[in-house]
Amino acid sequence: KFATKAAILQRAESGKKKSKLGRLGSSGAFNDGTSTKKGQKKGLSVGAQMEEMNLERKTRGAICGVIAIVSLILQIFIVEFKHQNQDQDTSFTFALKVTNSILVAISIGFLGLYYITDFKIGRKTMDVFEGDTIFSSGHLILFIIEALVLLIHSPPILTFQVPSSAMTPGNVDRGWHNVSYSSDEFLCVLMFTRLYQIWKIIFFFSSSNTETSRSIIVWYEEDYSHTFLAKAFFYQNPFLSSAGLSICSFFAFSYIVMVFERSGDIAYESYSTSLWLILVTMATVGYGDVYPHTAFGRVTVALCCLLSVAQIALIISAVFKGSQLSAKQIKVVHVLEHSKSQTELKIRAAKSIATAWRLYQKSNLGGKKLEQVAVFCEQLRHFRTLRKKLSVSFDQGTELLFKELLTMREQSETMLAEMESKFAK
């Protein structure tokens, strides 16, 4: 409602500007009629220009992220193809590396266009001061950091070996032996750092990344940043975000462990072995039937342990949030419980009356008072116990609900009045 009201007020303000420009043109303030039309068009298309620039920024950022993920998949294919061919370079792998380098260059180009557009939008939304340059605003530093991450890949002319050590499987007393990794394998592992691009793609097409959402966030004096949007996304989609992070990290760590461990243990030639290792690690079970032997593999599993603790906390938070009732739902549940208790109370009262009537009709009192008969006392005791539980009557509960609705309506009217006064200024 607030966003709709703001849009209506913005259109009204644009209409006022248009009529004002028309009056100035008719009074001779503008000698050239073309300049008046250009001024009207410019005044009316500010919102459209912002939406167009925002769409352009999102498109460039999304293309950069998609190309970066495709480049990672292509690098994995190169590594596995070479591993099946005893790490021999062929003309086919050389062509794949050239293609991968071209994809990296294209992704960095779209990344630069994204930051340039973001800088222009910051100028228009006053997020960037008028005297700031692309360096002083921080856009250039962010571009360099992100470009260095995207630049990690296996170029066709670069070949080297990364030495490491591994423990001999099956016998701890044999000590450690040397192993090595090819440049394609080592750089492929480092390329998994670009998985953050998945979050950026989700952010670009989320409902929070619109000009209306930005205006609402700025209205409440909040910082429109990736941190706030990540918190908002997790708050709105707790199960989706926690499940997505867990699944993505599960398969990524499994592949990294397989790449590092198959040089020291032939059992890790199968992807299922590393999947089982990461599964028992992330579940904090650790059966001990499989474990890493290489130094890099142990470092990877250690990082997986730390990340799994955070993921378990996120999952618990998501389950807790999903099982919680809102304030309105709690009130509805209370009213339903009260209505059910009222029905049970009526049934108990009817049973007590029916019992008393049967006793009088059959003359089974035997000279006793009604309160002294065990059957009637039992029914009456249940009736009084249930009546004590009803601390608030149904009419009082209804009155509380109506008071809450009136309070919410008054708050909404007050906030709309504040928005109208602010837009009027």
Coordinates of C-alpha atoms in Angstrom, one line a residue:
K1 CA 0.0 0.0 0.0
F2 CA 2.8 2.4 0.9
A3 CA 4.6 1.7 -2.5
T4 CA 1.3 2.3 -4.4
K5 CA 0.6 5.5 -2.5
A6 CA 4.2 6.7 -3.2
A7 CA 3.8 5.9 -6.9
I8 CA 0.5 7.9 -7.1
L9 CA 2.1 10.9 -5.3
Q10 CA 5.1 10.7 -7.7
R11 CA 2.8 10.7 -10.7
A12 CA 0.9 13.6 -9.3
E13 CA 4.1 15.5 -8.7
S14 CA 5.1 14.8 -12.3
G15 CA 1.8 16.1 -13.5
K16 CA 2.3 19.3 -11.6
K17 CA 5.8 19.8 -13.2
K18 CA 4.2 19.2 -16.6
S19 CA 1.5 21.8 -16.1
K20 CA 4.0 24.2 -14.8
L21 CA 6.2 23.8 -17.9
G22 CA 3.2 24.3 -20.1
R23 CA 2.3 27.5 -18.4
L24 CA 5.9 28.8 -18.7
G25 CA 5.9 27.9 -22.4
S26 CA 2.7 29.7 -23.1
S27 CA 3.8 32.8 -21.2
G28 CA 6.9 33.2 -23.4
A29 CA 9.4 32.1 -20.8
F30 CA 10.7 29.7 -23.5
N31 CA 11.3 31.2 -26.9
D32 CA 11.8 27.8 -28.5
G33 CA 8.9 25.4 -28.3
T34 CA 11.2 22.5 -28.8
S35 CA 13.1 23.2 -25.6
T36 CA 9.8 23.2 -23.7
K37 CA 9.0 19.7 -25.1
K38 CA 12.5 18.5 -24.2
G39 CA 12.1 19.8 -20.7
Q40 CA 8.7 18.1 -20.3
K41 CA 10.1 14.8 -21.7
K42 CA 13.1 14.9 -19.4
G43 CA 11.0 15.7 -16.4
L44 CA 8.5 12.9 -17.1
S45 CA 11.2 10.2 -18.0
V46 CA 13.4 10.4 -14.9
G47 CA 11.7 7.4 -13.3
A48 CA 11.7 5.5 -16.6
Q49 CA 15.4 6.3 -17.0
M50 CA 16.2 4.9 -13.6
E51 CA 14.3 1.7 -14.2
E52 CA 16.1 1.3 -17.6
M53 CA 19.5 1.9 -16.0
N54 CA 18.7 -0.5 -13.2
L55 CA 17.6 -3.2 -15.7
E56 CA 20.8 -2.6 -17.7
R57 CA 22.9 -3.0 -14.5
K58 CA 21.1 -6.2 -13.5
T59 CA 21.4 -7.7 -17.0
R60 CA 25.2 -7.0 -17.2
G61 CA 25.8 -8.4 -13.7
A62 CA 23.7 -11.5 -14.4
I63 CA 25.5 -12.1 -17.7
C64 CA 28.9 -11.8 -15.9
G65 CA 27.8 -14.3 -13.2
V66 CA 26.4 -16.8 -15.7
I67 CA 29.6 -16.7 -17.8
A68 CA 31.7 -17.1 -14.7
I69 CA 29.8 -20.3 -13.6
V70 CA 29.9 -21.7 -17.2
S71 CA 33.7 -21.1 -17.1
L72 CA 34.0 -23.1 -13.9
I73 CA 32.0 -26.0 -15.3
L74 CA 34.2 -25.9 -18.4
Q75 CA 37.3 -26.0 -16.2
I76 CA 35.9 -29.0 -14.4
F77 CA 35.4 -30.8 -17.7
I78 CA 39.0 -30.0 -18.8
V79 CA 40.4 -31.5 -15.5
E80 CA 38.3 -34.7 -15.7
F81 CA 39.0 -35.1 -19.4
K82 CA 42.8 -34.8 -18.8
H83 CA 42.6 -37.2 -15.8
Q84 CA 40.9 -39.8 -17.9
N85 CA 43.8 -39.4 -20.5
Q86 CA 46.6 -39.7 -18.0
D87 CA 47.0 -35.9 -17.7
Q88 CA 48.1 -35.6 -21.4
D89 CA 47.4 -32.3 -23.2
T90 CA 45.8 -32.6 -26.6
S91 CA 44.6 -30.2 -29.2
F92 CA 41.1 -30.7 -27.8
T93 CA 42.1 -29.6 -24.3
F94 CA 44.0 -26.7 -25.8
A95 CA 40.9 -25.5 -27.6
L96 CA 38.9 -25.8 -24.4
K97 CA 41.4 -23.7 -22.5
V98 CA 41.4 -21.0 -25.2
T99 CA 37.6 -21.0 -25.0
N100 CA 37.7 -20.7 -21.3
S101 CA 40.1 -17.8 -21.5
I102 CA 37.8 -16.0 -23.9
L103 CA 34.9 -16.6 -21.4
V104 CA 36.9 -15.1 -18.6
A105 CA 37.7 -12.0 -20.6
I106 CA 34.1 -11.6 -21.6
S107 CA 33.0 -11.9 -17.9
I108 CA 35.5 -9.3 -16.8
G109 CA 34.3 -7.0 -19.5
F110 CA 30.7 -7.3 -18.4
L111 CA 31.8 -6.8 -14.8
G112 CA 33.4 -3.5 -15.8
L113 CA 30.2 -2.4 -17.5
Y114 CA 28.2 -3.4 -14.4
Y115 CA 30.3 -1.2 -12.1
I116 CA 30.2 1.7 -14.5
T117 CA 26.4 1.5 -14.6
D118 CA 26.3 1.2 -10.9
F119 CA 28.4 4.3 -10.5
K120 CA 26.0 6.3 -12.8
I121 CA 23.0 5.1 -10.8
G122 CA 24.8 6.1 -7.6
R123 CA 25.2 9.6 -9.0
K124 CA 21.5 9.9 -9.8
T125 CA 20.3 8.4 -6.4
M126 CA 22.8 10.6 -4.4
D127 CA 24.6 7.5 -3.1
V128 CA 27.7 8.8 -4.7
F129 CA 28.7 12.5 -4.1
E130 CA 29.0 14.8 -7.1
G131 CA 32.7 15.3 -6.7
D132 CA 33.5 11.6 -6.3
T133 CA 35.2 9.7 -9.1
I134 CA 34.9 6.0 -9.8
F135 CA 38.1 5.4 -7.7
S136 CA 37.1 7.6 -4.7
S137 CA 33.6 6.0 -4.6
G138 CA 35.1 2.6 -4.1
H139 CA 33.8 1.1 -7.3
L140 CA 37.2 0.7 -8.9
I141 CA 38.6 -1.2 -5.8
L142 CA 35.6 -3.6 -5.8
F143 CA 36.0 -4.1 -9.6
I144 CA 39.8 -5.0 -9.2
I145 CA 39.1 -7.5 -6.3
E146 CA 36.3 -9.2 -8.2
A147 CA 38.2 -9.2 -11.5
L148 CA 41.2 -10.9 -9.8
V149 CA 38.8 -13.6 -8.6
L150 CA 37.3 -14.1 -12.1
L151 CA 40.8 -14.0 -13.6
I152 CA 41.7 -17.3 -11.9
H153 CA 41.6 -20.0 -14.6
S154 CA 43.9 -22.3 -16.5
P155 CA 45.3 -20.5 -19.5
P156 CA 46.5 -22.6 -22.5
I157 CA 50.2 -21.6 -22.2
L158 CA 50.6 -22.0 -18.4
T159 CA 51.7 -25.3 -17.0
F160 CA 53.2 -26.0 -13.5
Q161 CA 53.1 -28.6 -10.7
V162 CA 52.0 -27.9 -7.1
P163 CA 53.9 -30.2 -4.7
S164 CA 52.3 -31.5 -1.5
S165 CA 52.4 -34.5 0.8
A166 CA 50.1 -37.4 1.6
M167 CA 50.0 -40.1 4.3
T168 CA 50.2 -43.7 3.0
P169 CA 46.8 -45.3 3.2
G170 CA 46.2 -48.3 5.4
N171 CA 49.4 -47.9 7.6
V172 CA 50.1 -44.8 9.6
D173 CA 53.6 -46.0 10.5
R174 CA 54.8 -45.7 6.9
G175 CA 54.8 -41.9 7.2
W176 CA 54.2 -39.4 4.4
H177 CA 55.1 -39.4 0.8
N178 CA 55.2 -36.7 -1.9
V179 CA 52.4 -36.0 -4.3
S180 CA 51.8 -33.2 -6.8
Y181 CA 48.9 -31.6 -8.6
S182 CA 48.8 -30.2 -12.1
S183 CA 48.1 -26.5 -12.7
D184 CA 44.7 -27.4 -14.1
E185 CA 43.6 -29.2 -11.0
F186 CA 45.0 -26.6 -8.5
L187 CA 43.5 -23.6 -10.4
C188 CA 40.2 -25.5 -10.8
V189 CA 39.9 -25.7 -7.1
L190 CA 40.7 -22.0 -6.7
M191 CA 38.0 -21.2 -9.3
F192 CA 35.3 -22.4 -6.8
T193 CA 35.7 -19.0 -5.1
R194 CA 33.5 -17.6 -7.9
L195 CA 30.5 -19.5 -6.6
Y196 CA 29.4 -16.2 -4.9
Q197 CA 28.2 -15.2 -8.3
I198 CA 25.2 -17.5 -7.7
W199 CA 24.1 -15.1 -4.9
K200 CA 24.6 -12.1 -7.1
I201 CA 22.4 -13.6 -9.8
I202 CA 19.7 -14.3 -7.2
F203 CA 20.1 -10.8 -5.9
F204 CA 19.8 -9.2 -9.4
F205 CA 16.4 -10.8 -10.0
S206 CA 15.0 -10.7 -6.4
S207 CA 12.0 -8.6 -5.5
S208 CA 14.2 -6.4 -3.3
N209 CA 16.3 -5.2 -6.2
T210 CA 13.9 -2.6 -7.6
E211 CA 13.6 1.1 -7.5
T212 CA 10.4 0.8 -5.4
S213 CA 12.2 -1.4 -2.8
R214 CA 15.2 0.9 -2.8
S215 CA 12.9 3.9 -2.1
I216 CA 11.2 2.1 0.8
I217 CA 14.6 1.1 2.3
V218 CA 15.9 4.6 2.0
W219 CA 12.7 6.0 3.4
Y220 CA 13.2 4.0 6.6
E221 CA 16.9 5.2 6.7
E222 CA 18.4 1.7 6.2
D223 CA 21.5 1.0 4.3
Y224 CA 20.8 -0.5 0.8
S225 CA 23.6 -3.0 0.8
H226 CA 24.2 -6.7 -0.1
T227 CA 24.4 -7.5 3.7
F228 CA 20.9 -6.1 4.3
L229 CA 19.5 -7.8 1.2
A230 CA 21.0 -11.1 2.2
K231 CA 19.5 -10.9 5.7
A232 CA 16.1 -9.9 4.1
F233 CA 16.3 -12.9 1.7
F234 CA 17.1 -15.3 4.5
Y235 CA 14.3 -13.9 6.6
Q236 CA 11.8 -14.2 3.7
N237 CA 13.1 -17.6 2.5
P238 CA 14.8 -19.4 5.4
F239 CA 14.3 -23.0 4.1
L240 CA 15.3 -22.1 0.5
S241 CA 18.4 -20.2 1.5
S242 CA 19.7 -22.7 4.1
A243 CA 19.0 -25.7 1.8
G244 CA 20.6 -24.0 -1.2
L245 CA 23.8 -23.1 0.7
S246 CA 24.0 -26.7 2.1
I247 CA 23.6 -28.4 -1.2
C248 CA 26.0 -26.1 -3.1
S249 CA 28.7 -26.4 -0.4
F250 CA 28.1 -30.2 -0.2
F251 CA 28.8 -30.9 -3.9
A252 CA 31.6 -28.3 -4.1
F253 CA 33.6 -29.6 -1.2
S254 CA 33.1 -33.2 -2.4
Y255 CA 34.7 -32.4 -5.7
I256 CA 37.5 -30.5 -4.2
V257 CA 38.3 -33.4 -1.8
M258 CA 38.2 -35.9 -4.7
V259 CA 40.7 -33.8 -6.7
F260 CA 43.1 -33.5 -3.8
E261 CA 42.7 -37.1 -2.4
R262 CA 42.9 -39.2 -5.6
S263 CA 46.6 -38.4 -5.9
G264 CA 47.2 -40.1 -2.6
D265 CA 44.5 -42.7 -2.3
I266 CA 43.0 -44.7 -5.2
A267 CA 39.7 -45.1 -3.3
Y268 CA 38.9 -41.4 -4.0
E269 CA 38.9 -42.1 -7.8
S270 CA 35.2 -42.6 -7.2
Y271 CA 33.1 -39.4 -6.5
S272 CA 30.9 -41.3 -4.1
T273 CA 33.7 -41.8 -1.6
S274 CA 34.3 -38.0 -1.3
L275 CA 30.5 -37.5 -1.1
W276 CA 30.3 -39.9 1.8
L277 CA 33.2 -38.2 3.5
I278 CA 31.7 -34.7 3.2
L279 CA 28.3 -36.0 4.3
V280 CA 29.5 -37.5 7.6
T281 CA 31.7 -34.4 8.1
M282 CA 28.9 -31.9 7.6
A283 CA 26.5 -34.0 9.7
T284 CA 29.2 -33.9 12.5
V285 CA 29.1 -37.7 12.7
G286 CA 32.5 -38.7 11.5
Y287 CA 32.4 -42.6 11.4
G288 CA 36.1 -42.8 10.6
D289 CA 35.7 -45.4 7.8
V290 CA 37.1 -42.8 5.3
Y291 CA 39.3 -39.8 6.0
P292 CA 41.6 -37.5 4.1
H293 CA 45.2 -38.5 3.6
T294 CA 46.7 -35.4 1.8
A295 CA 47.6 -32.1 3.4
F296 CA 45.3 -30.1 1.1
G297 CA 42.5 -32.6 1.6
R298 CA 42.7 -32.2 5.4
V299 CA 42.6 -28.4 5.1
T300 CA 39.5 -28.7 2.9
V301 CA 37.8 -31.0 5.4
A302 CA 38.7 -28.7 8.2
L303 CA 37.1 -25.7 6.4
C304 CA 34.0 -27.9 5.7
C305 CA 33.8 -28.6 9.5
L306 CA 33.7 -24.9 10.3
L307 CA 31.2 -24.2 7.5
S308 CA 28.9 -27.1 8.6
V309 CA 28.6 -25.5 12.1
A310 CA 27.3 -22.3 10.6
Q311 CA 25.0 -24.2 8.3
I312 CA 23.5 -26.3 11.1
A313 CA 22.8 -23.0 13.0
L314 CA 21.1 -21.6 9.9
I315 CA 19.0 -24.8 9.5
I316 CA 17.9 -24.7 13.2
S317 CA 17.1 -21.0 12.8
A318 CA 15.0 -21.8 9.7
V319 CA 13.1 -24.6 11.4
F320 CA 12.5 -22.4 14.5
K321 CA 11.3 -19.5 12.4
G322 CA 9.1 -21.8 10.3
S323 CA 7.4 -23.2 13.4
Q324 CA 6.7 -19.8 15.0
L325 CA 3.3 -18.2 14.8
S326 CA 2.8 -14.6 14.0
A327 CA 1.0 -12.3 16.5
K328 CA -2.2 -12.5 14.4
Q329 CA -2.0 -16.3 14.2
I330 CA -1.5 -16.5 18.0
K331 CA -4.6 -14.5 18.5
V332 CA -6.6 -16.6 16.1
V333 CA -5.4 -19.8 17.9
H334 CA -6.5 -18.3 21.2
V335 CA -9.9 -17.5 19.8
L336 CA -10.3 -21.0 18.4
E337 CA -9.3 -22.5 21.7
H338 CA -11.8 -20.3 23.5
S339 CA -14.5 -21.2 21.1
K340 CA -13.8 -24.9 21.6
S341 CA -13.8 -24.5 25.4
Q342 CA -17.1 -22.7 25.2
T343 CA -18.6 -25.6 23.3
E344 CA -17.2 -28.1 25.8
L345 CA -18.6 -25.9 28.6
K346 CA -22.1 -26.0 27.1
I347 CA -21.9 -29.8 26.8
R348 CA -20.8 -30.2 30.4
A349 CA -23.7 -27.9 31.5
A350 CA -26.1 -30.0 29.5
K351 CA -24.9 -33.2 30.9
S352 CA -25.2 -31.9 34.5
I353 CA -28.7 -30.8 33.8
A354 CA -29.6 -34.1 32.2
T355 CA -28.2 -36.0 35.1
A356 CA -30.1 -33.9 37.6
W357 CA -33.3 -34.4 35.6
R358 CA -32.9 -38.2 35.5
L359 CA -32.3 -38.3 39.2
Y360 CA -35.5 -36.3 39.9
Q361 CA -37.5 -38.3 37.4
K362 CA -36.5 -41.7 38.8
S363 CA -36.6 -40.5 42.4
N364 CA -33.2 -41.9 43.0
L365 CA -32.2 -39.2 45.5
G366 CA -33.1 -41.4 48.6
G367 CA -33.7 -38.4 50.8
K368 CA -30.4 -36.8 49.9
K369 CA -29.8 -33.4 48.4
L370 CA -28.8 -33.2 44.8
E371 CA -25.3 -32.0 45.7
Q372 CA -24.7 -35.2 47.7
V373 CA -25.3 -37.6 44.8
A374 CA -21.9 -38.9 43.4
V375 CA -23.0 -39.0 39.8
F376 CA -24.2 -35.4 39.8
C377 CA -21.2 -34.2 41.8
E378 CA -18.9 -35.7 39.2
Q379 CA -20.6 -33.9 36.3
L380 CA -20.7 -30.6 38.3
R381 CA -17.0 -30.9 39.2
H382 CA -16.0 -31.2 35.5
F383 CA -18.2 -28.3 34.6
R384 CA -16.7 -26.0 37.3
T385 CA -13.1 -27.0 36.4
L386 CA -13.7 -26.1 32.7
R387 CA -15.3 -22.9 33.6
K388 CA -12.3 -21.8 35.6
K389 CA -10.0 -22.2 32.6
L390 CA -12.0 -19.6 30.7
S391 CA -10.5 -16.4 32.0
V392 CA -11.8 -14.2 29.2
S393 CA -15.3 -14.4 27.8
F394 CA -15.9 -14.7 24.0
D395 CA -17.3 -11.2 23.9
Q396 CA -14.2 -9.8 25.6
G397 CA -11.9 -11.7 23.1
T398 CA -13.9 -10.3 20.2
E399 CA -13.5 -6.8 21.6
L400 CA -9.8 -7.2 21.9
L401 CA -9.5 -8.3 18.3
F402 CA -11.5 -5.2 17.1
K403 CA -9.3 -2.9 19.3
E404 CA -6.2 -4.4 17.6
L405 CA -7.7 -3.9 14.1
L406 CA -8.5 -0.3 14.9
T407 CA -5.0 0.3 16.3
M408 CA -3.5 -1.1 13.1
R409 CA -5.8 1.1 11.0
E410 CA -4.8 4.2 12.9
Q411 CA -1.1 3.4 12.5
S412 CA -1.5 2.9 8.8
E413 CA -3.3 6.2 8.4
T414 CA -0.6 8.0 10.4
M415 CA 2.2 6.6 8.2
L416 CA 0.3 7.5 5.0
A417 CA -0.2 11.1 6.3
E418 CA 3.5 11.4 7.0
M419 CA 4.3 10.1 3.5
E420 CA 1.9 12.6 1.9
S421 CA 3.4 15.5 3.9
K422 CA 7.0 14.5 2.9
F423 CA 6.2 14.2 -0.8
A424 CA 4.3 17.5 -0.7
K425 CA 7.5 19.2 0.6

